[in-house]
Amino acid sequence: TSDVGEIDGVIVALGGKTSDVGDTMLTTGTSNVIEAMKAKGVKRLAVITSIGTGDSENQAPFFFKVLMYTAMKKIFVDKNNQEKVVQASGLDYCIVRPGGLTVDPPTGIINVIDGESGSIARADVAEFCLDAITMEDFPYIGKTPCISSVGGTSWVKDRSAKARGEEA
């Protein structure tokens, strides 16, 4: 193996149909990533799961809940187990629970949702995850924020020169 150099953090965005990847791919894959992170001394982890996992069950829209308990039941068992592995890891984690994913261009609007979630562009989810592993004072470390571009409390990244360390 080669030295991978300095790694700020890891983003886990595993997915797929359970019929293609198995019933425990998310949990097993994330466990393997965590083991490798610990071996390399990497502390920061962002993991994308879904609205409806863990304690966010009531934030999922009604029709999505129906899917969670029927056609998507196996994947949600795996997602919930995946979250438990992350929470027990001892790493500086952020479990990101996006609302409905779109392929729209990024909006730059990333809201942390307390109520029922709406949709969010995949690119905006990616930005939130990058912030989770690169921002020293990211406010959602050790938390499980549900994010959406519709509703909620706006997550606004401080882009000032001071925030970038360019002035005292």
PDB file of C-alpha atoms in Angstrom:
ATOM      1  CA  THR A   1       0.000   0.000   0.000  1.00  0.00           C
ATOM      2  CA  SER A   2       1.086   3.566  -0.576  1.00  0.00           C
ATOM      3  CA  ASP A   3       0.994   6.453   1.866  1.00  0.00           C
ATOM      4  CA  VAL A   4      -2.161   8.438   1.205  1.00  0.00           C
ATOM      5  CA  GLY A   5      -0.783  11.631   2.719  1.00  0.00           C
ATOM      6  CA  GLU A   6      -2.726  13.889   5.016  1.00  0.00           C
ATOM      7  CA  ILE A   7      -6.474  13.280   5.027  1.00  0.00           C
ATOM      8  CA  ASP A   8      -8.792  15.904   6.552  1.00  0.00           C
ATOM      9  CA  GLY A   9     -11.782  13.613   6.712  1.00  0.00           C
ATOM     10  CA  VAL A  10     -13.930  11.088   4.923  1.00  0.00           C
ATOM     11  CA  ILE A  11     -17.374  11.334   3.362  1.00  0.00           C
ATOM     12  CA  VAL A  12     -19.354   8.098   3.164  1.00  0.00           C
ATOM     13  CA  ALA A  13     -22.064   8.189   0.501  1.00  0.00           C
ATOM     14  CA  LEU A  14     -22.797   4.512  -0.010  1.00  0.00           C
ATOM     15  CA  GLY A  15     -26.001   3.399  -1.689  1.00  0.00           C
ATOM     16  CA  GLY A  16     -27.686   0.943  -3.966  1.00  0.00           C
ATOM     17  CA  LYS A  17     -30.580  -1.472  -4.089  1.00  0.00           C
ATOM     18  CA  THR A  18     -30.363  -4.162  -1.428  1.00  0.00           C
ATOM     19  CA  SER A  19     -31.083  -6.730  -4.147  1.00  0.00           C
ATOM     20  CA  ASP A  20     -27.825  -5.638  -5.828  1.00  0.00           C
ATOM     21  CA  VAL A  21     -25.576  -4.912  -2.831  1.00  0.00           C
ATOM     22  CA  GLY A  22     -26.939  -7.067  -0.004  1.00  0.00           C
ATOM     23  CA  ASP A  23     -28.786  -6.366   3.214  1.00  0.00           C
ATOM     24  CA  THR A  24     -25.835  -4.992   5.222  1.00  0.00           C
ATOM     25  CA  MET A  25     -23.671  -3.163   2.661  1.00  0.00           C
ATOM     26  CA  LEU A  26     -24.121   0.249   4.329  1.00  0.00           C
ATOM     27  CA  THR A  27     -23.274  -1.016   7.806  1.00  0.00           C
ATOM     28  CA  THR A  28     -20.420  -3.264   6.675  1.00  0.00           C
ATOM     29  CA  GLY A  29     -18.970  -0.693   4.277  1.00  0.00           C
ATOM     30  CA  THR A  30     -19.102   2.083   6.863  1.00  0.00           C
ATOM     31  CA  SER A  31     -17.527  -0.185   9.491  1.00  0.00           C
ATOM     32  CA  ASN A  32     -14.655  -0.886   7.075  1.00  0.00           C
ATOM     33  CA  VAL A  33     -14.185   2.839   6.398  1.00  0.00           C
ATOM     34  CA  ILE A  34     -14.161   3.600  10.135  1.00  0.00           C
ATOM     35  CA  GLU A  35     -11.571   0.874  10.748  1.00  0.00           C
ATOM     36  CA  ALA A  36      -9.329   2.320   8.010  1.00  0.00           C
ATOM     37  CA  MET A  37      -9.797   5.859   9.370  1.00  0.00           C
ATOM     38  CA  LYS A  38      -8.739   4.769  12.857  1.00  0.00           C
ATOM     39  CA  ALA A  39      -5.699   2.970  11.424  1.00  0.00           C
ATOM     40  CA  LYS A  40      -4.632   6.207   9.678  1.00  0.00           C
ATOM     41  CA  GLY A  41      -5.572   8.538  12.555  1.00  0.00           C
ATOM     42  CA  VAL A  42      -8.308  10.331  10.577  1.00  0.00           C
ATOM     43  CA  LYS A  43     -10.931  11.792  12.925  1.00  0.00           C
ATOM     44  CA  ARG A  44     -13.552  13.669  10.873  1.00  0.00           C
ATOM     45  CA  LEU A  45     -16.388  11.719   9.226  1.00  0.00           C
ATOM     46  CA  ALA A  46     -19.529  12.762   7.346  1.00  0.00           C
ATOM     47  CA  VAL A  47     -22.006   9.994   6.508  1.00  0.00           C
ATOM     48  CA  ILE A  48     -25.023  10.497   4.266  1.00  0.00           C
ATOM     49  CA  THR A  49     -28.025   8.425   5.318  1.00  0.00           C
ATOM     50  CA  SER A  50     -31.601   9.615   4.790  1.00  0.00           C
ATOM     51  CA  ILE A  51     -34.486  11.509   6.219  1.00  0.00           C
ATOM     52  CA  GLY A  52     -36.505   8.962   8.177  1.00  0.00           C
ATOM     53  CA  THR A  53     -33.547   7.218   9.831  1.00  0.00           C
ATOM     54  CA  GLY A  54     -33.000   7.212  13.570  1.00  0.00           C
ATOM     55  CA  ASP A  55     -34.999   9.848  15.400  1.00  0.00           C
ATOM     56  CA  SER A  56     -35.959  11.644  12.149  1.00  0.00           C
ATOM     57  CA  GLU A  57     -38.730   9.177  11.299  1.00  0.00           C
ATOM     58  CA  ASN A  58     -41.446  11.804  11.826  1.00  0.00           C
ATOM     59  CA  GLN A  59     -39.657  14.285   9.559  1.00  0.00           C
ATOM     60  CA  ALA A  60     -40.245  12.100   6.509  1.00  0.00           C
ATOM     61  CA  PRO A  61     -43.244  12.986   4.349  1.00  0.00           C
ATOM     62  CA  PHE A  62     -46.194  10.579   4.658  1.00  0.00           C
ATOM     63  CA  PHE A  63     -45.746   8.801   1.321  1.00  0.00           C
ATOM     64  CA  PHE A  64     -42.032   8.335   1.999  1.00  0.00           C
ATOM     65  CA  LYS A  65     -42.895   6.753   5.364  1.00  0.00           C
ATOM     66  CA  VAL A  66     -45.117   4.266   3.539  1.00  0.00           C
ATOM     67  CA  LEU A  67     -42.110   3.287   1.394  1.00  0.00           C
ATOM     68  CA  MET A  68     -39.853   3.101   4.478  1.00  0.00           C
ATOM     69  CA  TYR A  69     -42.108   0.455   6.027  1.00  0.00           C
ATOM     70  CA  THR A  70     -42.726  -1.523   2.834  1.00  0.00           C
ATOM     71  CA  ALA A  71     -40.553  -1.515  -0.297  1.00  0.00           C
ATOM     72  CA  MET A  72     -37.575   0.157   1.429  1.00  0.00           C
ATOM     73  CA  LYS A  73     -37.756  -1.683   4.769  1.00  0.00           C
ATOM     74  CA  LYS A  74     -34.488  -3.626   4.358  1.00  0.00           C
ATOM     75  CA  ILE A  75     -32.478  -0.555   3.330  1.00  0.00           C
ATOM     76  CA  PHE A  76     -33.806   1.395   6.319  1.00  0.00           C
ATOM     77  CA  VAL A  77     -32.787  -1.400   8.701  1.00  0.00           C
ATOM     78  CA  ASP A  78     -29.289  -1.139   7.181  1.00  0.00           C
ATOM     79  CA  LYS A  79     -29.296   2.692   7.349  1.00  0.00           C
ATOM     80  CA  ASN A  80     -30.298   2.632  11.024  1.00  0.00           C
ATOM     81  CA  ASN A  81     -27.567   0.093  11.808  1.00  0.00           C
ATOM     82  CA  GLN A  82     -25.093   2.200   9.817  1.00  0.00           C
ATOM     83  CA  GLU A  83     -25.929   5.223  11.979  1.00  0.00           C
ATOM     84  CA  LYS A  84     -25.408   3.196  15.173  1.00  0.00           C
ATOM     85  CA  VAL A  85     -21.935   2.130  13.974  1.00  0.00           C
ATOM     86  CA  VAL A  86     -21.022   5.765  13.270  1.00  0.00           C
ATOM     87  CA  GLN A  87     -22.349   6.997  16.614  1.00  0.00           C
ATOM     88  CA  ALA A  88     -20.342   4.339  18.476  1.00  0.00           C
ATOM     89  CA  SER A  89     -17.155   4.981  16.466  1.00  0.00           C
ATOM     90  CA  GLY A  90     -15.551   7.567  18.728  1.00  0.00           C
ATOM     91  CA  LEU A  91     -14.878   9.727  15.643  1.00  0.00           C
ATOM     92  CA  ASP A  92     -15.881  13.355  15.088  1.00  0.00           C
ATOM     93  CA  TYR A  93     -18.887  12.537  12.935  1.00  0.00           C
ATOM     94  CA  CYS A  94     -21.820  14.251  11.281  1.00  0.00           C
ATOM     95  CA  ILE A  95     -24.624  12.005  10.057  1.00  0.00           C
ATOM     96  CA  VAL A  96     -26.297  13.924   7.246  1.00  0.00           C
ATOM     97  CA  ARG A  97     -29.967  13.140   6.626  1.00  0.00           C
ATOM     98  CA  PRO A  98     -31.037  14.840   3.391  1.00  0.00           C
ATOM     99  CA  GLY A  99     -34.613  15.220   2.271  1.00  0.00           C
ATOM    100  CA  GLY A 100     -35.607  14.185  -1.235  1.00  0.00           C
ATOM    101  CA  LEU A 101     -32.552  14.308  -3.492  1.00  0.00           C
ATOM    102  CA  THR A 102     -32.691  16.127  -6.811  1.00  0.00           C
ATOM    103  CA  VAL A 103     -30.249  16.417  -9.690  1.00  0.00           C
ATOM    104  CA  ASP A 104     -30.940  20.138  -9.990  1.00  0.00           C
ATOM    105  CA  PRO A 105     -28.020  22.571 -10.074  1.00  0.00           C
ATOM    106  CA  PRO A 106     -26.801  23.608  -6.621  1.00  0.00           C
ATOM    107  CA  THR A 107     -28.909  26.307  -4.982  1.00  0.00           C
ATOM    108  CA  GLY A 108     -26.540  27.236  -2.164  1.00  0.00           C
ATOM    109  CA  ILE A 109     -29.561  26.959   0.155  1.00  0.00           C
ATOM    110  CA  ILE A 110     -28.977  24.366   2.849  1.00  0.00           C
ATOM    111  CA  ASN A 111     -31.444  24.405   5.711  1.00  0.00           C
ATOM    112  CA  VAL A 112     -31.334  22.308   8.848  1.00  0.00           C
ATOM    113  CA  ILE A 113     -34.891  21.077   9.296  1.00  0.00           C
ATOM    114  CA  ASP A 114     -36.808  20.519  12.518  1.00  0.00           C
ATOM    115  CA  GLY A 115     -40.115  19.617  10.857  1.00  0.00           C
ATOM    116  CA  GLU A 116     -41.027  17.704   7.709  1.00  0.00           C
ATOM    117  CA  SER A 117     -38.282  17.910   5.122  1.00  0.00           C
ATOM    118  CA  GLY A 118     -38.440  18.984   1.513  1.00  0.00           C
ATOM    119  CA  SER A 119     -36.047  18.409  -1.364  1.00  0.00           C
ATOM    120  CA  ILE A 120     -32.380  19.301  -1.807  1.00  0.00           C
ATOM    121  CA  ALA A 121     -29.951  19.175  -4.727  1.00  0.00           C
ATOM    122  CA  ARG A 122     -27.283  16.483  -4.474  1.00  0.00           C
ATOM    123  CA  ALA A 123     -24.632  19.173  -5.002  1.00  0.00           C
ATOM    124  CA  ASP A 124     -25.891  21.071  -1.935  1.00  0.00           C
ATOM    125  CA  VAL A 125     -25.665  17.863   0.131  1.00  0.00           C
ATOM    126  CA  ALA A 126     -22.078  17.479  -1.093  1.00  0.00           C
ATOM    127  CA  GLU A 127     -21.245  21.041  -0.012  1.00  0.00           C
ATOM    128  CA  PHE A 128     -22.663  20.423   3.467  1.00  0.00           C
ATOM    129  CA  CYS A 129     -20.601  17.222   3.774  1.00  0.00           C
ATOM    130  CA  LEU A 130     -17.421  18.959   2.634  1.00  0.00           C
ATOM    131  CA  ASP A 131     -18.006  21.646   5.248  1.00  0.00           C
ATOM    132  CA  ALA A 132     -18.547  18.899   7.853  1.00  0.00           C
ATOM    133  CA  ILE A 133     -15.060  17.496   7.282  1.00  0.00           C
ATOM    134  CA  THR A 134     -13.139  20.701   6.553  1.00  0.00           C
ATOM    135  CA  MET A 135     -14.561  23.373   8.863  1.00  0.00           C
ATOM    136  CA  GLU A 136     -12.814  23.415  12.238  1.00  0.00           C
ATOM    137  CA  ASP A 137     -15.884  24.740  14.073  1.00  0.00           C
ATOM    138  CA  PHE A 138     -18.608  22.954  12.093  1.00  0.00           C
ATOM    139  CA  PRO A 139     -21.668  23.191  14.372  1.00  0.00           C
ATOM    140  CA  TYR A 140     -23.129  19.747  13.644  1.00  0.00           C
ATOM    141  CA  ILE A 141     -20.266  17.467  14.753  1.00  0.00           C
ATOM    142  CA  GLY A 142     -21.700  14.642  16.842  1.00  0.00           C
ATOM    143  CA  LYS A 143     -25.156  15.427  15.477  1.00  0.00           C
ATOM    144  CA  THR A 144     -27.615  14.107  12.899  1.00  0.00           C
ATOM    145  CA  PRO A 145     -28.984  17.127  11.013  1.00  0.00           C
ATOM    146  CA  CYS A 146     -31.795  16.718   8.505  1.00  0.00           C
ATOM    147  CA  ILE A 147     -31.133  19.055   5.593  1.00  0.00           C
ATOM    148  CA  SER A 148     -33.315  20.469   2.862  1.00  0.00           C
ATOM    149  CA  SER A 149     -33.430  23.483   0.561  1.00  0.00           C
ATOM    150  CA  VAL A 150     -37.045  24.061   1.556  1.00  0.00           C
ATOM    151  CA  GLY A 151     -37.978  25.289   5.057  1.00  0.00           C
ATOM    152  CA  GLY A 152     -36.032  24.998   8.286  1.00  0.00           C
ATOM    153  CA  THR A 153     -33.266  27.124   9.743  1.00  0.00           C
ATOM    154  CA  SER A 154     -30.739  28.311   7.210  1.00  0.00           C
ATOM    155  CA  TRP A 155     -27.187  26.979   7.519  1.00  0.00           C
ATOM    156  CA  VAL A 156     -25.092  29.898   6.348  1.00  0.00           C
ATOM    157  CA  LYS A 157     -21.373  29.381   5.867  1.00  0.00           C
ATOM    158  CA  ASP A 158     -19.294  32.363   6.961  1.00  0.00           C
ATOM    159  CA  ARG A 159     -17.336  33.268   3.822  1.00  0.00           C
ATOM    160  CA  SER A 160     -15.722  36.399   5.241  1.00  0.00           C
ATOM    161  CA  ALA A 161     -11.980  36.980   5.108  1.00  0.00           C
ATOM    162  CA  LYS A 162     -11.875  36.538   8.883  1.00  0.00           C
ATOM    163  CA  ALA A 163     -13.498  33.114   8.598  1.00  0.00           C
ATOM    164  CA  ARG A 164     -10.853  32.117   6.033  1.00  0.00           C
ATOM    165  CA  GLY A 165      -8.098  33.199   8.454  1.00  0.00           C
ATOM    166  CA  GLU A 166      -7.022  36.098   6.268  1.00  0.00           C
ATOM    167  CA  GLU A 167      -7.409  38.740   8.968  1.00  0.00           C
ATOM    168  CA  ALA A 168      -7.139  38.805  12.723  1.00  0.00           C
TER     169      ALA A 168
END
